[in-house]
Amino acid sequence: MSRITAAEMRFLRRILGKTRRDRIRNERIREELQIPSVKSVIEHRQLRWYGHVCRMEEDRVPRKFLEARPTGRPRDRPKRSYMEHIQRLGLERGKTLAQMKMLARDRDVWTKWLEAPPH
């Protein structure tokens, strides 16, 4: 994610005609261009997809994969799973995974929650 953010800021600086030597903060550049960060856009879309999959029927393939638990013994420290990532995004917005599942059942409520600014 840090590499994506760095590339994004390079592009935005180029749009404004500024360089790193100008020592302008990233937030200031985003304010001037009125563009949300790529990270926030990606996270918003991930939560939207999660809500979509939660509303699917139990026998649909995406729903099965969402609820699947991998087997086997990992060699290294396990990477963060998709559900752990979604849980972290929910906690940043003030909801647990169980609360998010309940919210996702109603599309209008879910959309309203997603559009609200994070806590």
JSON list of N, CA, C and O in Angstrom, two decimals, residues 15-42:
[
{"chain": "A", "resi": 15, "resn": "ILE", "atom": "N", "xyz": [0.88, 16.64, -11.60]},
{"chain": "A", "resi": 15, "resn": "ILE", "atom": "CA", "xyz": [-0.29, 17.39, -12.06]},
{"chain": "A", "resi": 15, "resn": "ILE", "atom": "C", "xyz": [-0.20, 18.85, -11.63]},
{"chain": "A", "resi": 15, "resn": "ILE", "atom": "O", "xyz": [-0.48, 19.76, -12.41]},
{"chain": "A", "resi": 16, "resn": "LEU", "atom": "N", "xyz": [0.24, 19.09, -10.39]},
{"chain": "A", "resi": 16, "resn": "LEU", "atom": "CA", "xyz": [0.35, 20.46, -9.87]},
{"chain": "A", "resi": 16, "resn": "LEU", "atom": "C", "xyz": [1.63, 21.17, -10.32]},
{"chain": "A", "resi": 16, "resn": "LEU", "atom": "O", "xyz": [1.77, 22.37, -10.11]},
{"chain": "A", "resi": 17, "resn": "GLY", "atom": "N", "xyz": [2.55, 20.41, -10.88]},
{"chain": "A", "resi": 17, "resn": "GLY", "atom": "CA", "xyz": [3.81, 21.02, -11.30]},
{"chain": "A", "resi": 17, "resn": "GLY", "atom": "C", "xyz": [4.73, 21.27, -10.12]},
{"chain": "A", "resi": 17, "resn": "GLY", "atom": "O", "xyz": [5.57, 22.18, -10.15]},
{"chain": "A", "resi": 18, "resn": "LYS", "atom": "N", "xyz": [4.59, 20.50, -9.06]},
{"chain": "A", "resi": 18, "resn": "LYS", "atom": "CA", "xyz": [5.42, 20.64, -7.86]},
{"chain": "A", "resi": 18, "resn": "LYS", "atom": "C", "xyz": [6.38, 19.46, -7.76]},
{"chain": "A", "resi": 18, "resn": "LYS", "atom": "O", "xyz": [6.15, 18.40, -8.34]},
{"chain": "A", "resi": 19, "resn": "THR", "atom": "N", "xyz": [7.45, 19.64, -6.99]},
{"chain": "A", "resi": 19, "resn": "THR", "atom": "CA", "xyz": [8.39, 18.55, -6.74]},
{"chain": "A", "resi": 19, "resn": "THR", "atom": "C", "xyz": [8.50, 18.35, -5.24]},
{"chain": "A", "resi": 19, "resn": "THR", "atom": "O", "xyz": [7.99, 19.15, -4.45]},
{"chain": "A", "resi": 20, "resn": "ARG", "atom": "N", "xyz": [9.19, 17.31, -4.86]},
{"chain": "A", "resi": 20, "resn": "ARG", "atom": "CA", "xyz": [9.40, 17.06, -3.42]},
{"chain": "A", "resi": 20, "resn": "ARG", "atom": "C", "xyz": [10.24, 18.17, -2.80]},
{"chain": "A", "resi": 20, "resn": "ARG", "atom": "O", "xyz": [10.13, 18.44, -1.61]},
{"chain": "A", "resi": 21, "resn": "ARG", "atom": "N", "xyz": [11.05, 18.80, -3.59]},
{"chain": "A", "resi": 21, "resn": "ARG", "atom": "CA", "xyz": [11.89, 19.89, -3.08]},
{"chain": "A", "resi": 21, "resn": "ARG", "atom": "C", "xyz": [11.05, 21.09, -2.63]},
{"chain": "A", "resi": 21, "resn": "ARG", "atom": "O", "xyz": [11.52, 21.90, -1.85]},
{"chain": "A", "resi": 22, "resn": "ASP", "atom": "N", "xyz": [9.84, 21.20, -3.16]},
{"chain": "A", "resi": 22, "resn": "ASP", "atom": "CA", "xyz": [8.95, 22.29, -2.75]},
{"chain": "A", "resi": 22, "resn": "ASP", "atom": "C", "xyz": [8.42, 22.08, -1.33]},
{"chain": "A", "resi": 22, "resn": "ASP", "atom": "O", "xyz": [7.85, 23.00, -0.74]},
{"chain": "A", "resi": 23, "resn": "ARG", "atom": "N", "xyz": [8.60, 20.87, -0.80]},
{"chain": "A", "resi": 23, "resn": "ARG", "atom": "CA", "xyz": [8.24, 20.54, 0.59]},
{"chain": "A", "resi": 23, "resn": "ARG", "atom": "C", "xyz": [6.78, 20.86, 0.92]},
{"chain": "A", "resi": 23, "resn": "ARG", "atom": "O", "xyz": [6.48, 21.51, 1.91]},
{"chain": "A", "resi": 24, "resn": "ILE", "atom": "N", "xyz": [5.89, 20.40, 0.07]},
{"chain": "A", "resi": 24, "resn": "ILE", "atom": "CA", "xyz": [4.46, 20.57, 0.30]},
{"chain": "A", "resi": 24, "resn": "ILE", "atom": "C", "xyz": [3.91, 19.24, 0.80]},
{"chain": "A", "resi": 24, "resn": "ILE", "atom": "O", "xyz": [4.18, 18.19, 0.21]},
{"chain": "A", "resi": 25, "resn": "ARG", "atom": "N", "xyz": [3.15, 19.29, 1.87]},
{"chain": "A", "resi": 25, "resn": "ARG", "atom": "CA", "xyz": [2.61, 18.07, 2.46]},
{"chain": "A", "resi": 25, "resn": "ARG", "atom": "C", "xyz": [1.58, 17.41, 1.55]},
{"chain": "A", "resi": 25, "resn": "ARG", "atom": "O", "xyz": [0.88, 18.07, 0.80]},
{"chain": "A", "resi": 26, "resn": "ASN", "atom": "N", "xyz": [1.50, 16.08, 1.68]},
{"chain": "A", "resi": 26, "resn": "ASN", "atom": "CA", "xyz": [0.57, 15.31, 0.85]},
{"chain": "A", "resi": 26, "resn": "ASN", "atom": "C", "xyz": [-0.87, 15.76, 1.05]},
{"chain": "A", "resi": 26, "resn": "ASN", "atom": "O", "xyz": [-1.63, 15.85, 0.08]},
{"chain": "A", "resi": 27, "resn": "GLU", "atom": "N", "xyz": [-1.25, 16.02, 2.28]},
{"chain": "A", "resi": 27, "resn": "GLU", "atom": "CA", "xyz": [-2.64, 16.44, 2.56]},
{"chain": "A", "resi": 27, "resn": "GLU", "atom": "C", "xyz": [-2.96, 17.74, 1.84]},
{"chain": "A", "resi": 27, "resn": "GLU", "atom": "O", "xyz": [-4.06, 17.93, 1.32]},
{"chain": "A", "resi": 28, "resn": "ARG", "atom": "N", "xyz": [-2.00, 18.64, 1.81]},
{"chain": "A", "resi": 28, "resn": "ARG", "atom": "CA", "xyz": [-2.18, 19.94, 1.16]},
{"chain": "A", "resi": 28, "resn": "ARG", "atom": "C", "xyz": [-2.39, 19.76, -0.36]},
{"chain": "A", "resi": 28, "resn": "ARG", "atom": "O", "xyz": [-3.23, 20.42, -0.97]},
{"chain": "A", "resi": 29, "resn": "ILE", "atom": "N", "xyz": [-1.62, 18.84, -0.94]},
{"chain": "A", "resi": 29, "resn": "ILE", "atom": "CA", "xyz": [-1.75, 18.57, -2.37]},
{"chain": "A", "resi": 29, "resn": "ILE", "atom": "C", "xyz": [-3.13, 17.99, -2.67]},
{"chain": "A", "resi": 29, "resn": "ILE", "atom": "O", "xyz": [-3.80, 18.39, -3.62]},
{"chain": "A", "resi": 30, "resn": "ARG", "atom": "N", "xyz": [-3.57, 17.04, -1.84]},
{"chain": "A", "resi": 30, "resn": "ARG", "atom": "CA", "xyz": [-4.90, 16.45, -2.04]},
{"chain": "A", "resi": 30, "resn": "ARG", "atom": "C", "xyz": [-6.00, 17.48, -1.86]},
{"chain": "A", "resi": 30, "resn": "ARG", "atom": "O", "xyz": [-6.99, 17.47, -2.59]},
{"chain": "A", "resi": 31, "resn": "GLU", "atom": "N", "xyz": [-5.85, 18.38, -0.88]},
{"chain": "A", "resi": 31, "resn": "GLU", "atom": "CA", "xyz": [-6.84, 19.45, -0.68]},
{"chain": "A", "resi": 31, "resn": "GLU", "atom": "C", "xyz": [-6.93, 20.33, -1.91]},
{"chain": "A", "resi": 31, "resn": "GLU", "atom": "O", "xyz": [-8.02, 20.67, -2.35]},
{"chain": "A", "resi": 32, "resn": "GLU", "atom": "N", "xyz": [-5.78, 20.69, -2.44]},
{"chain": "A", "resi": 32, "resn": "GLU", "atom": "CA", "xyz": [-5.74, 21.59, -3.59]},
{"chain": "A", "resi": 32, "resn": "GLU", "atom": "C", "xyz": [-6.41, 20.96, -4.81]},
{"chain": "A", "resi": 32, "resn": "GLU", "atom": "O", "xyz": [-7.13, 21.61, -5.55]},
{"chain": "A", "resi": 33, "resn": "LEU", "atom": "N", "xyz": [-6.20, 19.65, -5.01]},
{"chain": "A", "resi": 33, "resn": "LEU", "atom": "CA", "xyz": [-6.79, 18.96, -6.15]},
{"chain": "A", "resi": 33, "resn": "LEU", "atom": "C", "xyz": [-8.18, 18.41, -5.85]},
{"chain": "A", "resi": 33, "resn": "LEU", "atom": "O", "xyz": [-8.88, 17.97, -6.76]},
{"chain": "A", "resi": 34, "resn": "GLN", "atom": "N", "xyz": [-8.57, 18.41, -4.58]},
{"chain": "A", "resi": 34, "resn": "GLN", "atom": "CA", "xyz": [-9.85, 17.87, -4.11]},
{"chain": "A", "resi": 34, "resn": "GLN", "atom": "C", "xyz": [-10.03, 16.42, -4.56]},
{"chain": "A", "resi": 34, "resn": "GLN", "atom": "O", "xyz": [-11.04, 16.04, -5.13]},
{"chain": "A", "resi": 35, "resn": "ILE", "atom": "N", "xyz": [-9.00, 15.60, -4.28]},
{"chain": "A", "resi": 35, "resn": "ILE", "atom": "CA", "xyz": [-9.00, 14.20, -4.66]},
{"chain": "A", "resi": 35, "resn": "ILE", "atom": "C", "xyz": [-8.81, 13.35, -3.40]},
{"chain": "A", "resi": 35, "resn": "ILE", "atom": "O", "xyz": [-7.89, 13.58, -2.62]},
{"chain": "A", "resi": 36, "resn": "PRO", "atom": "N", "xyz": [-9.68, 12.34, -3.20]},
{"chain": "A", "resi": 36, "resn": "PRO", "atom": "CA", "xyz": [-9.48, 11.44, -2.05]},
{"chain": "A", "resi": 36, "resn": "PRO", "atom": "C", "xyz": [-8.28, 10.53, -2.32]},
{"chain": "A", "resi": 36, "resn": "PRO", "atom": "O", "xyz": [-7.90, 10.31, -3.48]},
{"chain": "A", "resi": 37, "resn": "SER", "atom": "N", "xyz": [-7.71, 9.99, -1.27]},
{"chain": "A", "resi": 37, "resn": "SER", "atom": "CA", "xyz": [-6.55, 9.12, -1.45]},
{"chain": "A", "resi": 37, "resn": "SER", "atom": "C", "xyz": [-6.97, 7.80, -2.09]},
{"chain": "A", "resi": 37, "resn": "SER", "atom": "O", "xyz": [-8.09, 7.33, -1.92]},
{"chain": "A", "resi": 38, "resn": "VAL", "atom": "N", "xyz": [-6.04, 7.20, -2.81]},
{"chain": "A", "resi": 38, "resn": "VAL", "atom": "CA", "xyz": [-6.30, 5.91, -3.44]},
{"chain": "A", "resi": 38, "resn": "VAL", "atom": "C", "xyz": [-6.59, 4.87, -2.36]},
{"chain": "A", "resi": 38, "resn": "VAL", "atom": "O", "xyz": [-7.46, 4.01, -2.54]},
{"chain": "A", "resi": 39, "resn": "LYS", "atom": "N", "xyz": [-5.91, 4.97, -1.24]},
{"chain": "A", "resi": 39, "resn": "LYS", "atom": "CA", "xyz": [-6.12, 4.02, -0.15]},
{"chain": "A", "resi": 39, "resn": "LYS", "atom": "C", "xyz": [-7.57, 4.06, 0.33]},
{"chain": "A", "resi": 39, "resn": "LYS", "atom": "O", "xyz": [-8.20, 3.01, 0.51]},
{"chain": "A", "resi": 40, "resn": "SER", "atom": "N", "xyz": [-8.12, 5.26, 0.52]},
{"chain": "A", "resi": 40, "resn": "SER", "atom": "CA", "xyz": [-9.49, 5.35, 1.00]},
{"chain": "A", "resi": 40, "resn": "SER", "atom": "C", "xyz": [-10.48, 4.86, -0.05]},
{"chain": "A", "resi": 40, "resn": "SER", "atom": "O", "xyz": [-11.49, 4.23, 0.28]},
{"chain": "A", "resi": 41, "resn": "VAL", "atom": "N", "xyz": [-10.20, 5.08, -1.32]},
{"chain": "A", "resi": 41, "resn": "VAL", "atom": "CA", "xyz": [-11.08, 4.60, -2.40]},
{"chain": "A", "resi": 41, "resn": "VAL", "atom": "C", "xyz": [-11.06, 3.07, -2.43]},
{"chain": "A", "resi": 41, "resn": "VAL", "atom": "O", "xyz": [-12.11, 2.43, -2.53]},
{"chain": "A", "resi": 42, "resn": "ILE", "atom": "N", "xyz": [-9.88, 2.48, -2.33]},
{"chain": "A", "resi": 42, "resn": "ILE", "atom": "CA", "xyz": [-9.76, 1.02, -2.34]},
{"chain": "A", "resi": 42, "resn": "ILE", "atom": "C", "xyz": [-10.50, 0.43, -1.16]},
{"chain": "A", "resi": 42, "resn": "ILE", "atom": "O", "xyz": [-11.26, -0.54, -1.30]}
]
